Coordinates of C-alpha atoms and ligand atoms in Angstrom, one line a residue:
M1 CA 13.8 95.5 -125.4
E2 CA 10.8 94.9 -127.6
K3 CA 9.8 97.5 -130.2
D4 CA 7.1 99.9 -129.3
I5 CA 3.8 99.4 -131.2
L6 CA 2.2 102.7 -132.4
I7 CA -1.4 102.6 -133.5
L8 CA -3.2 105.4 -135.3
A9 CA -6.9 105.1 -134.4
I10 CA -10.0 106.6 -136.0
E11 CA -13.5 106.8 -134.7
S12 CA -16.5 108.2 -136.5
S13 CA -19.5 106.0 -135.6
C14 CA -21.8 108.7 -134.4
D15 CA -21.4 112.4 -133.8
E16 CA -17.7 112.6 -132.8
T17 CA -14.9 112.7 -135.3
A18 CA -11.9 111.4 -133.4
A19 CA -8.3 110.3 -134.0
A20 CA -5.6 109.2 -131.5
V21 CA -2.1 107.8 -131.4
V22 CA -1.7 105.0 -128.8
K23 CA 1.6 103.4 -127.8
N24 CA 1.6 99.7 -126.7
G25 CA -2.1 99.7 -126.1
R26 CA -2.2 101.8 -123.0
E27 CA -0.2 104.9 -123.5
V28 CA -2.2 107.7 -125.2
L29 CA 0.1 110.0 -127.1
S30 CA -2.7 112.1 -128.5
N31 CA -6.6 112.0 -128.3
V32 CA -8.3 114.5 -130.6
I33 CA -12.1 114.8 -130.6
S34 CA -14.1 117.1 -132.8
S35 CA -17.7 117.0 -131.5
Q36 CA -20.8 117.8 -133.6
I37 CA -23.0 118.0 -130.5
A38 CA -23.7 121.7 -130.8
L39 CA -24.9 121.3 -134.4
H40 CA -27.2 118.3 -133.6
T41 CA -28.6 120.1 -130.6
L42 CA -30.5 122.3 -133.0
Y43 CA -32.4 119.3 -134.2
G44 CA -32.9 117.6 -130.8
G45 CA -30.8 114.6 -131.7
V46 CA -28.2 113.2 -134.2
V47 CA -29.2 113.7 -137.8
P48 CA -27.3 110.9 -139.7
E49 CA -26.9 112.7 -143.0
I50 CA -25.4 115.8 -141.3
A51 CA -23.1 113.6 -139.2
S52 CA -21.6 112.1 -142.3
R53 CA -21.0 115.4 -144.0
K54 CA -19.4 116.9 -140.9
H55 CA -17.1 113.8 -140.5
I56 CA -15.8 114.3 -144.0
E57 CA -15.1 117.9 -143.3
A58 CA -13.3 117.3 -140.0
I59 CA -11.5 114.0 -140.4
D60 CA -8.3 115.1 -142.2
G61 CA -7.7 117.9 -139.8
V62 CA -8.4 115.7 -136.7
I63 CA -5.9 113.1 -137.9
Q64 CA -3.3 115.7 -138.7
A65 CA -3.7 117.1 -135.2
A66 CA -3.5 113.7 -133.6
L67 CA -0.2 112.9 -135.4
Q68 CA 1.2 116.4 -134.6
E69 CA 0.3 116.2 -131.0
A70 CA 1.9 112.8 -130.7
G71 CA 5.0 114.1 -132.4
I72 CA 5.1 111.3 -135.0
T73 CA 4.7 110.9 -138.7
L74 CA 2.6 108.4 -140.7
D75 CA 5.8 106.4 -141.5
E76 CA 6.3 105.7 -137.8
I77 CA 2.9 104.0 -137.1
D78 CA 2.6 100.2 -137.0
A79 CA -1.1 99.9 -137.9
V80 CA -4.3 101.8 -138.5
G81 CA -7.2 100.9 -136.2
V82 CA -10.7 102.0 -137.0
T83 CA -14.3 101.5 -135.8
Y84 CA -16.2 99.6 -138.5
G85 CA -19.4 98.9 -136.5
P86 CA -21.9 99.2 -134.9
G87 CA -23.0 102.8 -135.5
L88 CA -24.6 105.0 -138.2
V89 CA -23.5 103.5 -141.6
G90 CA -22.8 106.8 -143.4
A91 CA -20.8 108.0 -140.4
L92 CA -18.8 104.8 -140.1
L93 CA -18.0 104.8 -143.8
V94 CA -16.2 108.1 -143.5
G95 CA -13.7 106.9 -140.9
L96 CA -13.3 103.5 -142.5
A97 CA -12.6 104.9 -146.0
E98 CA -10.1 107.2 -144.5
A99 CA -8.4 104.4 -142.5
K100 CA -8.3 102.2 -145.6
A101 CA -6.7 105.0 -147.7
L102 CA -4.1 105.5 -145.1
A103 CA -3.3 101.8 -144.7
F104 CA -3.1 101.5 -148.5
A105 CA -0.8 104.5 -148.9
T106 CA 1.5 103.6 -146.1
G107 CA 1.4 99.8 -146.6
K108 CA 0.6 99.4 -142.9
P109 CA -1.9 96.9 -141.6
L110 CA -5.6 97.8 -141.1
I111 CA -7.5 96.6 -138.0
G112 CA -11.2 97.0 -137.7
V113 CA -12.5 97.5 -134.2
H114 CA -15.9 96.9 -132.7
H115 CA -17.1 100.2 -131.1
I116 CA -18.3 98.5 -127.9
E117 CA -15.0 96.6 -127.5
G118 CA -13.4 100.1 -127.8
H119 CA -15.6 101.4 -124.9
I120 CA -14.6 98.4 -122.7
C121 CA -10.9 98.8 -123.5
A122 CA -11.1 102.5 -122.3
N123 CA -10.6 100.9 -118.9
Y124 CA -7.0 99.8 -119.7
I125 CA -5.8 103.3 -120.5
E126 CA -5.5 105.0 -117.1
N127 CA -5.4 101.9 -115.1
K128 CA -2.2 100.1 -116.2
D129 CA -2.7 97.1 -114.0
F130 CA -6.3 96.4 -114.9
T131 CA -6.6 93.0 -116.7
P132 CA -9.4 90.5 -117.5
P133 CA -11.4 88.7 -116.1
Y134 CA -14.0 91.2 -115.1
M135 CA -17.7 92.1 -115.5
A136 CA -18.3 95.1 -117.8
L137 CA -21.4 97.3 -117.8
V138 CA -21.5 99.1 -121.1
V139 CA -24.1 101.9 -121.2
S140 CA -24.1 104.3 -124.1
G141 CA -26.5 106.1 -126.3
G142 CA -27.0 103.0 -128.5
H143 CA -26.2 100.1 -126.1
S144 CA -26.8 98.7 -122.6
H145 CA -24.8 95.5 -122.3
L146 CA -23.6 93.4 -119.4
V147 CA -20.5 91.7 -120.7
Y148 CA -18.3 89.1 -119.0
V149 CA -14.8 89.7 -120.3
S150 CA -12.9 86.4 -119.7
D151 CA -9.7 87.6 -121.6
Y152 CA -8.6 90.2 -124.1
G153 CA -11.0 90.0 -127.0
K154 CA -13.2 87.3 -125.4
Y155 CA -16.6 88.5 -124.6
E156 CA -19.8 86.8 -123.3
I157 CA -22.9 89.0 -123.4
L158 CA -25.0 88.1 -120.4
G159 CA -27.7 90.8 -120.9
R160 CA -28.7 93.6 -123.3
T161 CA -31.5 96.1 -123.6
R162 CA -34.7 94.8 -125.1
D163 CA -35.8 98.3 -126.2
D164 CA -34.1 101.7 -125.5
A165 CA -30.5 102.0 -124.4
A166 CA -29.8 103.7 -121.1
G167 CA -28.4 106.8 -122.8
E168 CA -31.3 106.9 -125.2
A169 CA -33.7 106.9 -122.2
Y170 CA -31.8 109.8 -120.7
D171 CA -32.0 111.7 -124.0
K172 CA -35.7 111.1 -124.5
V173 CA -36.7 112.0 -120.9
A174 CA -34.6 115.1 -121.1
R175 CA -36.4 116.2 -124.2
A176 CA -39.8 115.5 -122.4
I177 CA -38.9 117.7 -119.5
G178 CA -37.5 120.4 -121.7
M179 CA -33.8 120.0 -121.1
G180 CA -32.6 119.5 -124.7
Y181 CA -29.9 117.3 -126.2
P182 CA -27.8 115.5 -125.1
G183 CA -29.9 114.6 -122.2
G184 CA -27.4 112.6 -120.1
P185 CA -25.2 115.4 -118.9
K186 CA -28.2 117.7 -118.4
I187 CA -30.2 115.2 -116.3
D188 CA -27.0 114.4 -114.4
A189 CA -26.5 118.1 -113.5
A190 CA -30.2 118.8 -112.8
A191 CA -30.6 115.7 -110.6
K192 CA -28.0 117.0 -108.2
K193 CA -30.5 119.7 -107.2
G194 CA -33.5 117.3 -107.1
N195 CA -35.0 114.8 -104.7
P196 CA -34.7 111.2 -106.0
D197 CA -37.6 110.1 -103.8
A198 CA -40.0 112.8 -105.1
V199 CA -41.7 110.7 -107.7
H200 CA -41.7 106.9 -107.6
F201 CA -40.9 105.5 -111.1
P202 CA -40.9 101.8 -111.7
R203 CA -37.7 99.7 -111.5
V204 CA -37.8 97.2 -114.4
F205 CA -36.0 94.0 -113.5
L206 CA -37.8 91.7 -116.0
E207 CA -37.8 88.0 -115.1
G208 CA -36.1 87.1 -111.9
D209 CA -32.9 85.7 -113.4
S210 CA -32.7 87.9 -116.5
Y211 CA -29.7 90.2 -117.1
D212 CA -31.5 92.1 -119.8
F213 CA -32.6 95.7 -119.5
S214 CA -35.7 97.5 -120.5
F215 CA -36.0 101.3 -120.2
S216 CA -38.9 102.2 -122.5
G217 CA -41.5 101.5 -119.8
L218 CA -39.7 103.9 -117.5
K219 CA -39.5 106.5 -120.2
S220 CA -43.3 106.2 -120.7
A221 CA -43.9 106.4 -117.0
V222 CA -42.0 109.7 -116.9
L223 CA -43.9 111.0 -119.9
N224 CA -47.3 109.9 -118.3
Y225 CA -46.3 111.7 -115.1
V226 CA -45.4 114.9 -116.9
N227 CA -48.7 114.8 -118.9
K228 CA -50.8 114.1 -115.9
Q229 CA -49.3 116.9 -113.9
K230 CA -49.9 119.3 -116.8
M231 CA -53.5 118.1 -117.2
M232 CA -54.2 118.7 -113.5
G233 CA -52.5 122.1 -113.6
E234 CA -49.9 120.8 -111.1
P235 CA -46.4 122.1 -111.3
I236 CA -43.5 119.9 -112.6
V237 CA -40.2 120.2 -110.8
P238 CA -37.7 119.2 -113.5
E239 CA -34.9 118.6 -111.0
D240 CA -37.1 116.2 -109.0
V241 CA -38.2 114.3 -112.1
A242 CA -34.6 114.1 -113.3
A243 CA -33.4 112.8 -109.9
S244 CA -36.2 110.3 -109.6
F245 CA -35.8 109.0 -113.1
Q246 CA -32.1 108.7 -112.7
Q247 CA -32.4 106.8 -109.4
S248 CA -34.6 104.2 -111.1
V249 CA -32.1 103.7 -114.0
V250 CA -29.1 103.5 -111.7
E251 CA -30.7 101.1 -109.2
V252 CA -31.4 98.6 -111.9
L253 CA -27.9 99.0 -113.5
V254 CA -26.1 98.5 -110.2
T255 CA -28.3 95.6 -109.0
K256 CA -27.9 93.6 -112.2
T257 CA -24.2 94.2 -112.5
M258 CA -23.5 93.1 -108.9
R259 CA -25.6 90.0 -109.4
A260 CA -23.8 89.1 -112.6
A261 CA -20.4 89.7 -111.0
K262 CA -21.3 87.3 -108.2
E263 CA -22.6 84.7 -110.6
K264 CA -19.4 84.7 -112.6
G265 CA -17.3 84.9 -109.5
V266 CA -15.2 87.9 -110.7
S267 CA -13.5 90.3 -108.3
K268 CA -13.5 93.2 -110.7
I269 CA -16.1 95.4 -112.4
A270 CA -15.6 97.9 -115.2
L271 CA -18.0 100.7 -116.4
A272 CA -17.9 101.8 -120.0
G273 CA -19.8 104.1 -122.5
G274 CA -21.2 107.6 -122.3
V275 CA -23.6 106.9 -119.4
A276 CA -20.6 105.7 -117.3
S277 CA -19.7 109.3 -116.9
N278 CA -22.9 109.8 -114.9
S279 CA -22.0 110.9 -111.4
T280 CA -24.8 109.0 -109.6
L281 CA -24.0 105.8 -111.4
R282 CA -20.3 106.1 -110.5
E283 CA -21.1 106.9 -106.9
Q284 CA -23.6 104.1 -106.3
M285 CA -21.6 101.5 -108.2
R286 CA -18.6 102.5 -106.1
G287 CA -20.7 102.1 -102.9
A288 CA -21.9 98.7 -104.0
C289 CA -18.4 97.5 -104.9
E290 CA -17.0 98.7 -101.6
K291 CA -19.7 96.8 -99.7
E292 CA -19.0 93.6 -101.6
G293 CA -15.2 94.0 -101.6
L294 CA -15.0 94.2 -105.5
Y295 CA -12.6 96.3 -107.4
L296 CA -14.2 99.0 -109.6
S297 CA -12.7 100.5 -112.7
I298 CA -14.2 103.7 -114.3
P299 CA -12.5 105.6 -117.1
S300 CA -12.4 109.4 -116.8
P301 CA -15.5 111.0 -118.4
V302 CA -13.6 112.0 -121.6
L303 CA -12.7 108.3 -122.2
C304 CA -16.3 107.2 -121.4
T305 CA -17.9 109.1 -124.3
D306 CA -16.8 108.4 -127.9
N307 CA -13.1 108.9 -128.5
A308 CA -10.4 107.2 -130.6
A309 CA -7.9 106.4 -127.8
M310 CA -10.2 103.5 -126.7
I311 CA -10.2 102.3 -130.4
G312 CA -6.4 102.4 -130.5
C313 CA -6.2 100.4 -127.2
A314 CA -8.6 97.7 -128.6
A315 CA -6.8 97.7 -131.9
Y316 CA -3.5 97.0 -130.1
Y317 CA -4.8 93.9 -128.5
E318 CA -6.2 92.7 -131.8
Y319 CA -2.8 93.5 -133.4
I320 CA -0.8 91.5 -131.0
A321 CA -3.4 88.6 -131.4
G322 CA -2.5 88.7 -135.1
V323 CA -5.8 90.2 -136.4
R324 CA -5.4 91.9 -139.8
D325 CA -8.2 93.2 -142.0
G326 CA -8.3 93.4 -145.8
L327 CA -8.8 96.6 -147.8
D328 CA -12.3 95.2 -148.6
L329 CA -13.4 95.7 -145.0
N330 CA -16.9 97.1 -145.0
A331 CA -18.8 99.1 -142.4
N332 CA -21.2 96.9 -140.4
P333 CA -23.9 99.0 -138.6
G334 CA -25.2 95.9 -136.8
L335 CA -21.9 94.3 -135.9
K336 CA -22.1 91.9 -133.0
L337 CA -19.6 92.0 -130.2
G338 CA -17.0 89.2 -130.5
E339 CA -17.8 88.6 -134.2
R340 CA -15.6 89.6 -137.2
Ligands
KG4_1 O1 -20.8 106.4 -125.7 P1 -21.4 107.6 -126.2 O2 -20.6 108.8 -126.3 O3 -22.0 107.3 -127.7 C1 -22.5 106.1 -128.0 O4 -21.8 105.2 -128.4 O5 -23.8 106.1 -128.0 O6 -22.7 107.8 -125.3 C2 -23.5 108.9 -125.5 C3 -24.7 108.8 -124.6 C4 -25.8 109.8 -124.8 O7 -27.0 109.2 -124.7 C5 -25.6 110.8 -123.6 O8 -26.8 111.4 -123.2 C6 -25.1 109.8 -122.5 O9 -24.2 109.0 -123.2 N1 -24.3 110.5 -121.5 C7 -24.7 110.5 -120.2 C8 -23.8 111.4 -119.5 N2 -22.9 111.9 -120.4 C9 -23.2 111.3 -121.6 N3 -25.7 109.9 -119.5 C10 -25.9 110.1 -118.2 N4 -25.1 110.9 -117.5 C11 -24.0 111.6 -118.1 N5 -23.2 112.4 -117.4
ZN2 ZN1 -20.0 105.0 -128.1

C-alpha cells in the first residue's frame, strides 16, 4: 500500500484565516476557519489593513486547532500548502510567511497554490469520483471565470469578468438597498421572499460568442431604479429588487456555462467560489444540467466560500505532479490561473 500524503494547508487571501489538514487530496481531517466578516461589516466591506492585522492574531491558533482536530503533529505532515495569490497582498503575506516558517522549521516542502485553483478543487472533496475534464464556473467576491479544466492543474480560461465580479455586484447592490455586508447571503435570503419578475433588469451577454461577463451595468441599473423610485416617492420592495437582480445574474451565468460546456463537448460542470453557495444559482444550474443530461458538481456552501481544505486538495495535486516552491516564494496579488 502506498504511503498516505498529509498536507497542512493555509489560506489568508481575504477576510478568512483558515487552516486544514487534508489526506491524499480528498479526505479532509480538519478544516478550521476564523472569519473576520463581523468586523468588516462595521465598515461595509473588507478593510485590507484590518484584515492583515487580524490574520496575524488568529493564524497560529487556527493552525494549532487544525492539527489538533486532525490528531496529527507537524512531524507527520508531508508538505505545507499555502495560497500565494491572487488576493490582498498584506493578507496573503501573513499566511505565506507562516507557511514558509513552518516549511523551514520542519524541513518539509512548500507548495504555493493559486486561490482560484483551490476553489475549483473544492469539487474533489465530497465527490470522490469527480475527475477532469469538465467546465468550471468560478464566481466569488473577486472573480467570475469560466474555466475549461482538461486535467488536474490544466486550465483554459474561456471567459472572465470585464468589470465587477459576480460577488462584488451582489455586495454593491445589497449596500444600495440597505442590506449590508456581505451582500450575497443577504440577497439570497431576501430574494426567496421576492418576485424575480417584479423589475426587469438587463441581462448582459456582451458580443454573441463571448464568454466574458459584465456586471457593472446591471449594478448601475439597480442603483438607477432605486434612485428613480425614491425621487418619484414610490416605494421600493427590497425583496423584489433582490430577486429581480439575482435572476438577471443567474440567467447570464447559467446560459454562458451551458454554452461553453456544449462547445467543449464536456459532460460535467462544476461550480466554485462564494457565489456558488447561492441557492438560486444552484437550483437553476441543476435544472439546466438535468435538461441537457450533464453531470453537475457543487461543493457544500462551507467549501464554496474561502477555506483551507480546498487549498490542501489543490496542493496535493501539485505535490504529486512534483511541484515544489522555494523559501523565496512571494505573494502575488495578480497571479494568473495556470501560471507559476
Ligand atoms: O469565494 P469567497 O468566499 O471569497 C473570494 O474569494 O472572493 O466569495 C465571497 C463572495 C462575496 O461577494 C459574497 O457576497 C458572495 O461570495 N456570496 C454569495 C453567497 N454567499 C457568499 N453570493 C450569493 N449568494 C450567496 N449565498
Ligand atoms: Zn475565494
